Amino acid sequence: MANVVLRNVRKTYPGGVDAIKGVDFEVGDGQFCVLVGPSGCGKSTLLRMVAGLETITSGEIDIGGRVVNQVEPADRDIAMVFQNYALYPHMSVYNNMAYGLRNRGMAKPEIDKRVREAAQILEIGPMLDRKPKQLSGGQRQRVAMGRAIVRQPKVFLFDEPLSNLDAKLRIAMRVEIRKLQRRLSTTSIYVTHDQLEAMTLADILVVMNGGVVEQIGNPLDIYQKPATTFVASFIGAPPMNLTPFKPGEASIAVPGNTGGILGVRPEDLTLTTGTASDGGIRYDLTVEAIERVGAETFVYGSRNGAKEAAAVSSKPGELPPGEIIVRLPGQAAPAIGERIVAVAPRDKLHIFGADGRSRIEL
């Protein structure tokens, strides 16, 4: 096992395209780090740089106290699980898992021991004689993980390994991966665009956008105190409501009496017939859409209706027009077209600078 340290890592492609713009973070020994962000943000490129599959333009990648910038992938003591499984179709499950160990010249008894131990951990023992075409998607993913486990590497790298699975299987495999990592205590870096997957798996969450790291930390800390509006909107489902405001448009005492961007989580809004108290905020809305998802309901509202919203001016304690999402427990909800009032207390508000790049503590 080992820690992984990235120091000012950059990747510039021919033509001056900056894919990674100076990334710094550390993954401690045995920790599970998740890189999350939208498509094209650089997370897979960064993972491939750690693996040695992409060259580093500048900076350092340190694995277990050794800078590996010039070290070949096979000599970095890492194992990677790919999105497309990358299994040999003509080989049995056993041989797929044993192939890399044979290439390293490992003795047959040790290979057999490792393969069968990994198969037992992953519950694929009865499938060792099958070919990949005889397996389901989830079973193939287990084989791909087994091939990584048998190497007993210092670091596991996962490149969106669950993307090809259906929703139900993805949830099951997500739980299995986390249980497996905790059992093996191997340092792991995992790439995904799914923020829910990221939140549930990570010890350390690295939120990326446009080749830079927007925020690093514990998943719940990031959810509760996002550093930028990008993080606020990307982490959480439904996303945080974000509304720009100018000085005097909202009853919020912002340092310097400046405007900014107000954020409110949908679950922190409640429906009422009264007004916001304790310096909170109030939204007067017209219900535009309803989503019932079982144990909870999402209400989408706009200020005075979507058609009228642009013409509405804010009053003190209220904000400019825009769509607002309210998350309600259960299945009861107002009717489409109904006028409602949603309020949030002051201690549930998130304030950001006008550029969305800085968080302002009230």
mmCIF file of C-alpha atoms in Angstrom:
data_model
loop_
_atom_site.group_PDB
_atom_site.id
_atom_site.type_symbol
_atom_site.label_atom_id
_atom_site.label_comp_id
_atom_site.label_asym_id
_atom_site.label_seq_id
_atom_site.Cartn_x
_atom_site.Cartn_y
_atom_site.Cartn_z
ATOM 1 C CA MET A 1 0.000 0.000 0.000
ATOM 2 C CA ALA A 2 1.078 3.600 -0.536
ATOM 3 C CA ASN A 3 -0.019 7.202 -0.603
ATOM 4 C CA VAL A 4 -0.313 9.100 -3.899
ATOM 5 C CA VAL A 5 0.788 12.731 -4.135
ATOM 6 C CA LEU A 6 0.231 15.053 -7.118
ATOM 7 C CA ARG A 7 2.303 18.253 -7.139
ATOM 8 C CA ASN A 8 1.330 20.976 -9.618
ATOM 9 C CA VAL A 9 0.574 18.388 -12.304
ATOM 10 C CA ARG A 10 -0.119 19.803 -15.766
ATOM 11 C CA LYS A 11 -1.003 18.368 -19.158
ATOM 12 C CA THR A 12 -0.788 20.454 -22.325
ATOM 13 C CA TYR A 13 -1.562 18.871 -25.688
ATOM 14 C CA PRO A 14 -0.041 19.999 -29.007
ATOM 15 C CA GLY A 15 -1.633 23.267 -30.064
ATOM 16 C CA GLY A 16 -1.598 24.647 -26.544
ATOM 17 C CA VAL A 17 -4.704 22.882 -25.223
ATOM 18 C CA ASP A 18 -4.428 22.765 -21.417
ATOM 19 C CA ALA A 19 -6.251 19.647 -20.214
ATOM 20 C CA ILE A 20 -4.869 19.728 -16.653
ATOM 21 C CA LYS A 21 -3.983 23.148 -15.245
ATOM 22 C CA GLY A 22 -1.906 22.541 -12.147
ATOM 23 C CA VAL A 23 -3.437 19.956 -9.828
ATOM 24 C CA ASP A 24 -2.279 19.369 -6.244
ATOM 25 C CA PHE A 25 -3.689 16.825 -3.824
ATOM 26 C CA GLU A 26 -2.706 13.803 -1.738
ATOM 27 C CA VAL A 27 -4.444 10.458 -1.264
ATOM 28 C CA GLY A 28 -3.444 8.881 2.026
ATOM 29 C CA ASP A 29 -2.420 5.262 2.454
ATOM 30 C CA GLY A 30 -5.542 3.080 2.197
ATOM 31 C CA GLN A 31 -7.904 5.924 1.327
ATOM 32 C CA PHE A 32 -10.540 5.899 -1.418
ATOM 33 C CA CYS A 33 -10.316 9.050 -3.548
ATOM 34 C CA VAL A 34 -12.972 9.884 -6.151
ATOM 35 C CA LEU A 35 -12.399 12.309 -9.028
ATOM 36 C CA VAL A 36 -15.773 13.683 -10.123
ATOM 37 C CA GLY A 37 -16.833 16.247 -12.687
ATOM 38 C CA PRO A 38 -18.613 16.693 -16.021
ATOM 39 C CA SER A 39 -17.439 15.156 -19.270
ATOM 40 C CA GLY A 40 -14.256 16.810 -20.508
ATOM 41 C CA CYS A 41 -13.178 18.204 -17.130
ATOM 42 C CA GLY A 42 -9.883 16.249 -17.174
ATOM 43 C CA LYS A 43 -10.576 13.565 -14.574
ATOM 44 C CA SER A 44 -9.816 10.564 -16.842
ATOM 45 C CA THR A 45 -6.743 12.318 -18.238
ATOM 46 C CA LEU A 46 -5.477 12.831 -14.697
ATOM 47 C CA LEU A 47 -6.098 9.166 -13.830
ATOM 48 C CA ARG A 48 -4.224 8.043 -16.962
ATOM 49 C CA MET A 49 -1.316 10.257 -15.957
ATOM 50 C CA VAL A 50 -1.152 8.504 -12.585
ATOM 51 C CA ALA A 51 -1.246 5.177 -14.444
ATOM 52 C CA GLY A 52 1.505 6.239 -16.863
ATOM 53 C CA LEU A 53 -0.727 6.007 -19.918
ATOM 54 C CA GLU A 54 -0.456 9.783 -20.496
ATOM 55 C CA THR A 55 2.765 11.774 -20.295
ATOM 56 C CA ILE A 56 3.072 14.621 -17.802
ATOM 57 C CA THR A 57 3.863 18.060 -19.179
ATOM 58 C CA SER A 58 5.093 19.330 -15.812
ATOM 59 C CA GLY A 59 4.776 18.637 -12.100
ATOM 60 C CA GLU A 60 5.311 15.424 -10.154
ATOM 61 C CA ILE A 61 3.357 12.272 -9.375
ATOM 62 C CA ASP A 62 4.612 10.436 -6.313
ATOM 63 C CA ILE A 63 3.478 6.884 -5.495
ATOM 64 C CA GLY A 64 4.692 5.461 -2.210
ATOM 65 C CA GLY A 65 7.488 8.007 -1.861
ATOM 66 C CA ARG A 66 8.793 7.508 -5.412
ATOM 67 C CA VAL A 67 8.374 10.047 -8.213
ATOM 68 C CA VAL A 68 7.071 8.035 -11.173
ATOM 69 C CA ASN A 69 7.040 10.619 -13.971
ATOM 70 C CA GLN A 70 9.528 8.607 -16.022
ATOM 71 C CA VAL A 71 8.518 5.148 -14.757
ATOM 72 C CA GLU A 72 6.776 2.757 -17.164
ATOM 73 C CA PRO A 73 3.165 1.779 -16.307
ATOM 74 C CA ALA A 74 4.133 -1.845 -15.642
ATOM 75 C CA ASP A 75 6.681 -0.719 -13.042
ATOM 76 C CA ARG A 76 4.458 1.655 -11.062
ATOM 77 C CA ASP A 77 2.874 -1.142 -8.984
ATOM 78 C CA ILE A 78 -0.651 -0.057 -9.853
ATOM 79 C CA ALA A 79 -3.639 -1.988 -11.231
ATOM 80 C CA MET A 80 -6.342 -0.399 -13.375
ATOM 81 C CA VAL A 81 -9.978 -1.356 -13.933
ATOM 82 C CA PHE A 82 -11.374 0.039 -17.191
ATOM 83 C CA GLN A 83 -14.873 1.068 -18.233
ATOM 84 C CA ASN A 84 -15.069 -1.581 -20.975
ATOM 85 C CA TYR A 85 -13.665 -4.417 -18.763
ATOM 86 C CA ALA A 86 -10.852 -5.138 -21.316
ATOM 87 C CA LEU A 87 -11.113 -8.923 -20.940
ATOM 88 C CA TYR A 88 -9.566 -11.374 -23.403
ATOM 89 C CA PRO A 89 -12.598 -12.982 -25.109
ATOM 90 C CA HIS A 90 -10.806 -16.234 -25.979
ATOM 91 C CA MET A 91 -9.600 -16.853 -22.407
ATOM 92 C CA SER A 92 -11.478 -18.304 -19.473
ATOM 93 C CA VAL A 93 -12.154 -16.245 -16.377
ATOM 94 C CA TYR A 94 -9.299 -18.055 -14.626
ATOM 95 C CA ASN A 95 -6.826 -17.285 -17.409
ATOM 96 C CA ASN A 96 -7.940 -13.675 -17.675
ATOM 97 C CA MET A 97 -7.130 -13.228 -13.997
ATOM 98 C CA ALA A 98 -3.887 -15.227 -14.163
ATOM 99 C CA TYR A 99 -2.483 -13.762 -17.391
ATOM 100 C CA GLY A 100 -0.674 -10.779 -15.879
ATOM 101 C CA LEU A 101 0.880 -12.893 -13.132
ATOM 102 C CA ARG A 102 2.192 -15.391 -15.686
ATOM 103 C CA ASN A 103 3.806 -12.576 -17.646
ATOM 104 C CA ARG A 104 5.628 -11.580 -14.471
ATOM 105 C CA GLY A 105 7.022 -15.100 -14.127
ATOM 106 C CA MET A 106 5.180 -15.939 -10.925
ATOM 107 C CA ALA A 107 5.147 -19.579 -9.840
ATOM 108 C CA LYS A 108 2.037 -21.590 -10.748
ATOM 109 C CA PRO A 109 1.065 -22.479 -7.141
ATOM 110 C CA GLU A 110 1.134 -18.796 -6.139
ATOM 111 C CA ILE A 111 -0.883 -17.806 -9.223
ATOM 112 C CA ASP A 112 -3.492 -20.447 -8.458
ATOM 113 C CA LYS A 113 -3.696 -19.330 -4.824
ATOM 114 C CA ARG A 114 -4.190 -15.670 -5.726
ATOM 115 C CA VAL A 115 -6.766 -16.329 -8.448
ATOM 116 C CA ARG A 116 -8.880 -18.577 -6.257
ATOM 117 C CA GLU A 117 -8.691 -16.207 -3.285
ATOM 118 C CA ALA A 118 -9.801 -13.288 -5.448
ATOM 119 C CA ALA A 119 -12.576 -15.389 -6.998
ATOM 120 C CA GLN A 120 -13.844 -16.255 -3.533
ATOM 121 C CA ILE A 121 -13.811 -12.604 -2.437
ATOM 122 C CA LEU A 122 -15.756 -11.593 -5.575
ATOM 123 C CA GLU A 123 -18.064 -14.627 -5.494
ATOM 124 C CA ILE A 124 -17.123 -15.761 -9.012
ATOM 125 C CA GLY A 125 -15.562 -19.101 -8.048
ATOM 126 C CA PRO A 126 -18.070 -21.210 -10.040
ATOM 127 C CA MET A 127 -17.366 -19.123 -13.164
ATOM 128 C CA LEU A 128 -13.620 -19.659 -13.469
ATOM 129 C CA ASP A 129 -13.991 -21.970 -16.478
ATOM 130 C CA ARG A 130 -16.379 -19.704 -18.389
ATOM 131 C CA LYS A 131 -15.509 -17.315 -21.221
ATOM 132 C CA PRO A 132 -16.416 -13.602 -20.949
ATOM 133 C CA LYS A 133 -19.268 -13.995 -23.483
ATOM 134 C CA GLN A 134 -20.978 -16.363 -21.042
ATOM 135 C CA LEU A 135 -21.048 -13.710 -18.296
ATOM 136 C CA SER A 136 -23.366 -10.812 -17.505
ATOM 137 C CA GLY A 137 -22.084 -7.236 -17.374
ATOM 138 C CA GLY A 138 -21.796 -7.328 -13.606
ATOM 139 C CA GLN A 139 -19.923 -10.625 -13.679
ATOM 140 C CA ARG A 140 -17.490 -9.281 -16.272
ATOM 141 C CA GLN A 141 -16.839 -6.274 -14.065
ATOM 142 C CA ARG A 142 -16.088 -8.604 -11.157
ATOM 143 C CA VAL A 143 -13.577 -10.465 -13.322
ATOM 144 C CA ALA A 144 -11.933 -7.170 -14.278
ATOM 145 C CA MET A 145 -11.654 -6.282 -10.592
ATOM 146 C CA GLY A 146 -10.352 -9.780 -9.839
ATOM 147 C CA ARG A 147 -7.595 -9.315 -12.400
ATOM 148 C CA ALA A 148 -6.568 -6.167 -10.532
ATOM 149 C CA ILE A 149 -6.812 -7.768 -7.078
ATOM 150 C CA VAL A 150 -4.541 -10.727 -7.871
ATOM 151 C CA ARG A 151 -1.675 -8.363 -8.600
ATOM 152 C CA GLN A 152 -1.843 -7.053 -5.001
ATOM 153 C CA PRO A 153 -0.769 -3.562 -6.149
ATOM 154 C CA LYS A 154 0.009 -0.490 -4.087
ATOM 155 C CA VAL A 155 -2.778 1.459 -5.807
ATOM 156 C CA PHE A 156 -6.064 0.608 -7.553
ATOM 157 C CA LEU A 157 -7.211 2.899 -10.377
ATOM 158 C CA PHE A 158 -10.850 2.780 -11.541
ATOM 159 C CA ASP A 159 -11.878 4.541 -14.781
ATOM 160 C CA GLU A 160 -15.712 4.806 -14.674
ATOM 161 C CA PRO A 161 -16.034 1.036 -14.124
ATOM 162 C CA LEU A 162 -19.823 1.048 -13.667
ATOM 163 C CA SER A 163 -20.847 3.201 -16.637
ATOM 164 C CA ASN A 164 -21.901 0.242 -18.802
ATOM 165 C CA LEU A 165 -24.182 -1.314 -16.176
ATOM 166 C CA ASP A 166 -27.903 -0.747 -15.700
ATOM 167 C CA ALA A 167 -29.068 1.400 -12.765
ATOM 168 C CA LYS A 168 -29.925 -1.436 -10.366
ATOM 169 C CA LEU A 169 -26.692 -3.321 -10.984
ATOM 170 C CA ARG A 170 -24.693 -0.102 -10.735
ATOM 171 C CA ILE A 171 -25.980 0.450 -7.197
ATOM 172 C CA ALA A 172 -25.174 -3.132 -6.190
ATOM 173 C CA MET A 173 -21.668 -3.002 -7.667
ATOM 174 C CA ARG A 174 -21.033 0.376 -6.041
ATOM 175 C CA VAL A 175 -21.639 -1.190 -2.645
ATOM 176 C CA GLU A 176 -19.460 -4.181 -3.530
ATOM 177 C CA ILE A 177 -16.550 -1.983 -4.636
ATOM 178 C CA ARG A 178 -16.641 -0.015 -1.383
ATOM 179 C CA LYS A 179 -16.810 -3.174 0.731
ATOM 180 C CA LEU A 180 -13.946 -4.686 -1.266
ATOM 181 C CA GLN A 181 -11.750 -1.613 -0.897
ATOM 182 C CA ARG A 182 -12.326 -1.498 2.851
ATOM 183 C CA ARG A 183 -11.499 -5.197 3.131
ATOM 184 C CA LEU A 184 -8.267 -4.887 1.148
ATOM 185 C CA SER A 185 -7.329 -1.406 2.505
ATOM 186 C CA THR A 186 -5.646 -0.568 -0.796
ATOM 187 C CA THR A 187 -5.208 3.062 -1.811
ATOM 188 C CA SER A 188 -7.702 3.732 -4.617
ATOM 189 C CA ILE A 189 -8.456 6.493 -7.126
ATOM 190 C CA TYR A 190 -11.818 6.274 -8.844
ATOM 191 C CA VAL A 191 -13.158 8.377 -11.729
ATOM 192 C CA THR A 192 -16.870 9.022 -12.298
ATOM 193 C CA HIS A 193 -19.214 11.707 -13.629
ATOM 194 C CA ASP A 194 -21.991 10.469 -11.310
ATOM 195 C CA GLN A 195 -22.088 12.725 -8.249
ATOM 196 C CA LEU A 196 -24.183 10.257 -6.223
ATOM 197 C CA GLU A 197 -21.650 7.515 -6.927
ATOM 198 C CA ALA A 198 -18.886 9.902 -5.896
ATOM 199 C CA MET A 199 -20.595 10.921 -2.655
ATOM 200 C CA THR A 200 -21.245 7.362 -1.518
ATOM 201 C CA LEU A 201 -17.815 5.931 -2.355
ATOM 202 C CA ALA A 202 -15.304 8.611 -1.425
ATOM 203 C CA ASP A 203 -13.166 9.165 1.635
ATOM 204 C CA ILE A 204 -11.731 12.110 -0.292
ATOM 205 C CA LEU A 205 -13.759 13.839 -3.000
ATOM 206 C CA VAL A 206 -11.978 15.857 -5.701
ATOM 207 C CA VAL A 207 -14.412 17.987 -7.736
ATOM 208 C CA MET A 208 -12.936 18.966 -11.122
ATOM 209 C CA ASN A 209 -14.022 21.472 -13.740
ATOM 210 C CA GLY A 210 -12.171 22.598 -16.854
ATOM 211 C CA GLY A 211 -8.871 20.997 -15.877
ATOM 212 C CA VAL A 212 -8.732 22.501 -12.396
ATOM 213 C CA VAL A 213 -9.743 21.284 -8.950
ATOM 214 C CA GLU A 214 -12.734 23.242 -7.670
ATOM 215 C CA GLN A 215 -12.763 21.682 -4.190
ATOM 216 C CA ILE A 216 -11.214 18.811 -2.253
ATOM 217 C CA GLY A 217 -12.530 17.325 0.972
ATOM 218 C CA ASN A 218 -14.865 14.991 2.777
ATOM 219 C CA PRO A 219 -18.028 14.420 0.660
ATOM 220 C CA LEU A 220 -20.427 15.665 3.349
ATOM 221 C CA ASP A 221 -18.293 18.734 4.069
ATOM 222 C CA ILE A 222 -18.333 19.603 0.364
ATOM 223 C CA TYR A 223 -22.105 19.100 0.216
ATOM 224 C CA GLN A 224 -22.707 21.255 3.268
ATOM 225 C CA LYS A 225 -20.174 23.986 2.409
ATOM 226 C CA PRO A 226 -19.492 24.108 -1.350
ATOM 227 C CA ALA A 227 -16.638 26.482 -2.190
ATOM 228 C CA THR A 228 -18.013 27.681 -5.551
ATOM 229 C CA THR A 229 -21.322 27.814 -7.396
ATOM 230 C CA PHE A 230 -20.068 25.070 -9.728
ATOM 231 C CA VAL A 231 -19.606 22.690 -6.800
ATOM 232 C CA ALA A 232 -22.930 23.803 -5.303
ATOM 233 C CA SER A 233 -24.823 22.964 -8.489
ATOM 234 C CA PHE A 234 -22.891 19.812 -9.424
ATOM 235 C CA ILE A 235 -22.937 18.074 -6.031
ATOM 236 C CA GLY A 236 -26.480 17.284 -4.984
ATOM 237 C CA ALA A 237 -29.609 15.991 -6.704
ATOM 238 C CA PRO A 238 -31.673 18.005 -7.359
ATOM 239 C CA PRO A 239 -29.006 20.713 -7.607
ATOM 240 C CA MET A 240 -28.807 23.711 -5.321
ATOM 241 C CA ASN A 241 -31.034 26.666 -6.240
ATOM 242 C CA LEU A 242 -28.754 29.565 -7.249
ATOM 243 C CA THR A 243 -30.081 33.097 -7.650
ATOM 244 C CA PRO A 244 -28.021 36.249 -8.331
ATOM 245 C CA PHE A 245 -28.913 39.346 -6.316
ATOM 246 C CA LYS A 246 -27.847 42.980 -6.085
ATOM 247 C CA PRO A 247 -27.388 45.104 -2.947
ATOM 248 C CA GLY A 248 -30.795 45.730 -1.368
ATOM 249 C CA GLU A 249 -32.578 42.975 -3.318
ATOM 250 C CA ALA A 250 -32.462 40.490 -0.462
ATOM 251 C CA SER A 251 -32.595 40.789 3.330
ATOM 252 C CA ILE A 252 -29.119 39.312 3.656
ATOM 253 C CA ALA A 253 -26.315 41.280 5.263
ATOM 254 C CA VAL A 254 -23.424 40.571 2.907
ATOM 255 C CA PRO A 255 -20.031 41.964 4.008
ATOM 256 C CA GLY A 256 -19.293 45.166 2.110
ATOM 257 C CA ASN A 257 -22.980 45.563 1.175
ATOM 258 C CA THR A 258 -22.252 43.924 -2.168
ATOM 259 C CA GLY A 259 -24.433 41.633 -4.225
ATOM 260 C CA GLY A 260 -23.661 38.067 -5.052
ATOM 261 C CA ILE A 261 -25.291 34.693 -5.609
ATOM 262 C CA LEU A 262 -27.624 33.075 -3.103
ATOM 263 C CA GLY A 263 -27.789 29.290 -2.844
ATOM 264 C CA VAL A 264 -30.477 27.194 -1.139
ATOM 265 C CA ARG A 265 -30.697 23.406 -1.144
ATOM 266 C CA PRO A 266 -34.158 22.170 -2.256
ATOM 267 C CA GLU A 267 -34.559 20.186 0.978
ATOM 268 C CA ASP A 268 -33.956 23.326 3.065
ATOM 269 C CA LEU A 269 -37.038 25.060 1.633
ATOM 270 C CA THR A 270 -40.429 24.591 3.269
ATOM 271 C CA LEU A 271 -43.880 25.648 2.108
ATOM 272 C CA THR A 272 -45.652 28.201 4.270
ATOM 273 C CA THR A 273 -48.288 30.916 4.283
ATOM 274 C CA GLY A 274 -46.118 33.234 6.353
ATOM 275 C CA THR A 275 -42.847 35.074 5.845
ATOM 276 C CA ALA A 276 -39.207 34.157 6.286
ATOM 277 C CA SER A 277 -37.884 34.784 9.769
ATOM 278 C CA ASP A 278 -34.447 35.253 11.328
ATOM 279 C CA GLY A 279 -33.019 36.870 8.207
ATOM 280 C CA GLY A 280 -34.037 34.001 5.955
ATOM 281 C CA ILE A 281 -35.353 34.188 2.416
ATOM 282 C CA ARG A 282 -38.798 33.895 0.820
ATOM 283 C CA TYR A 283 -39.805 32.824 -2.675
ATOM 284 C CA ASP A 284 -43.292 33.502 -4.104
ATOM 285 C CA LEU A 285 -43.711 30.864 -6.784
ATOM 286 C CA THR A 286 -46.089 29.436 -9.339
ATOM 287 C CA VAL A 287 -45.854 25.646 -9.615
ATOM 288 C CA GLU A 288 -44.675 24.666 -13.110
ATOM 289 C CA ALA A 289 -43.923 20.938 -12.716
ATOM 290 C CA ILE A 290 -44.086 18.082 -10.204
ATOM 291 C CA GLU A 291 -41.816 15.014 -9.958
ATOM 292 C CA ARG A 292 -42.860 12.225 -7.595
ATOM 293 C CA VAL A 293 -39.975 9.843 -6.978
ATOM 294 C CA GLY A 294 -41.450 7.678 -4.239
ATOM 295 C CA ALA A 295 -40.435 8.778 -0.750
ATOM 296 C CA GLU A 296 -40.147 12.412 -1.807
ATOM 297 C CA THR A 297 -41.512 14.923 -4.312
ATOM 298 C CA PHE A 298 -39.746 17.665 -6.282
ATOM 299 C CA VAL A 299 -41.738 20.838 -6.936
ATOM 300 C CA TYR A 300 -40.484 23.145 -9.707
ATOM 301 C CA GLY A 301 -41.711 26.713 -9.373
ATOM 302 C CA SER A 302 -41.096 30.068 -11.038
ATOM 303 C CA ARG A 303 -41.670 33.584 -9.780
ATOM 304 C CA ASN A 304 -45.204 34.508 -10.930
ATOM 305 C CA GLY A 305 -45.061 31.899 -13.708
ATOM 306 C CA ALA A 306 -42.464 31.441 -16.422
ATOM 307 C CA LYS A 307 -44.073 33.929 -18.834
ATOM 308 C CA GLU A 308 -44.302 36.741 -16.296
ATOM 309 C CA ALA A 309 -41.015 36.104 -14.524
ATOM 310 C CA ALA A 310 -38.859 38.455 -16.596
ATOM 311 C CA ALA A 311 -41.059 41.443 -15.797
ATOM 312 C CA VAL A 312 -41.063 41.012 -12.017
ATOM 313 C CA SER A 313 -38.954 43.247 -9.788
ATOM 314 C CA SER A 314 -37.785 42.033 -6.403
ATOM 315 C CA LYS A 315 -38.922 43.400 -3.082
ATOM 316 C CA PRO A 316 -36.765 43.471 0.066
ATOM 317 C CA GLY A 317 -36.380 39.958 1.351
ATOM 318 C CA GLU A 318 -37.082 38.472 -2.076
ATOM 319 C CA LEU A 319 -34.886 37.601 -5.033
ATOM 320 C CA PRO A 320 -34.978 38.095 -8.811
ATOM 321 C CA PRO A 321 -36.993 35.666 -10.971
ATOM 322 C CA GLY A 322 -35.856 32.171 -11.759
ATOM 323 C CA GLU A 323 -36.776 28.514 -11.401
ATOM 324 C CA ILE A 324 -36.728 27.221 -7.835
ATOM 325 C CA ILE A 325 -36.857 23.551 -6.808
ATOM 326 C CA VAL A 326 -38.474 22.547 -3.509
ATOM 327 C CA ARG A 327 -37.911 19.039 -2.150
ATOM 328 C CA LEU A 328 -40.844 17.742 -0.098
ATOM 329 C CA PRO A 329 -41.087 14.524 1.925
ATOM 330 C CA GLY A 330 -43.748 12.045 0.832
ATOM 331 C CA GLN A 331 -46.038 12.303 -2.194
ATOM 332 C CA ALA A 332 -48.306 15.204 -1.246
ATOM 333 C CA ALA A 333 -47.711 18.250 -3.435
ATOM 334 C CA PRO A 334 -49.460 21.425 -4.613
ATOM 335 C CA ALA A 335 -51.177 21.426 -8.007
ATOM 336 C CA ILE A 336 -49.548 22.670 -11.190
ATOM 337 C CA GLY A 337 -50.405 26.353 -11.606
ATOM 338 C CA GLU A 338 -50.941 26.871 -7.874
ATOM 339 C CA ARG A 339 -49.299 29.844 -6.134
ATOM 340 C CA ILE A 340 -47.050 28.821 -3.227
ATOM 341 C CA VAL A 341 -44.613 30.435 -0.800
ATOM 342 C CA ALA A 342 -41.297 28.715 0.014
ATOM 343 C CA VAL A 343 -38.997 29.919 2.785
ATOM 344 C CA ALA A 344 -35.559 28.973 4.088
ATOM 345 C CA PRO A 345 -33.955 30.052 7.399
ATOM 346 C CA ARG A 346 -30.791 32.124 7.431
ATOM 347 C CA ASP A 347 -28.586 29.263 8.699
ATOM 348 C CA LYS A 348 -29.442 27.217 5.579
ATOM 349 C CA LEU A 349 -28.370 29.885 3.084
ATOM 350 C CA HIS A 350 -25.185 29.763 1.008
ATOM 351 C CA ILE A 351 -23.720 33.025 -0.270
ATOM 352 C CA PHE A 352 -21.155 33.305 -3.064
ATOM 353 C CA GLY A 353 -19.392 36.234 -4.698
ATOM 354 C CA ALA A 354 -20.839 37.619 -7.919
ATOM 355 C CA ASP A 355 -18.336 35.605 -9.999
ATOM 356 C CA GLY A 356 -19.351 32.357 -8.251
ATOM 357 C CA ARG A 357 -15.734 31.571 -7.385
ATOM 358 C CA SER A 358 -15.735 32.403 -3.669
ATOM 359 C CA ARG A 359 -17.897 31.430 -0.721
ATOM 360 C CA ILE A 360 -18.952 34.178 1.694
ATOM 361 C CA GLU A 361 -19.614 33.190 5.301
ATOM 362 C CA LEU A 362 -22.499 35.113 6.902
#
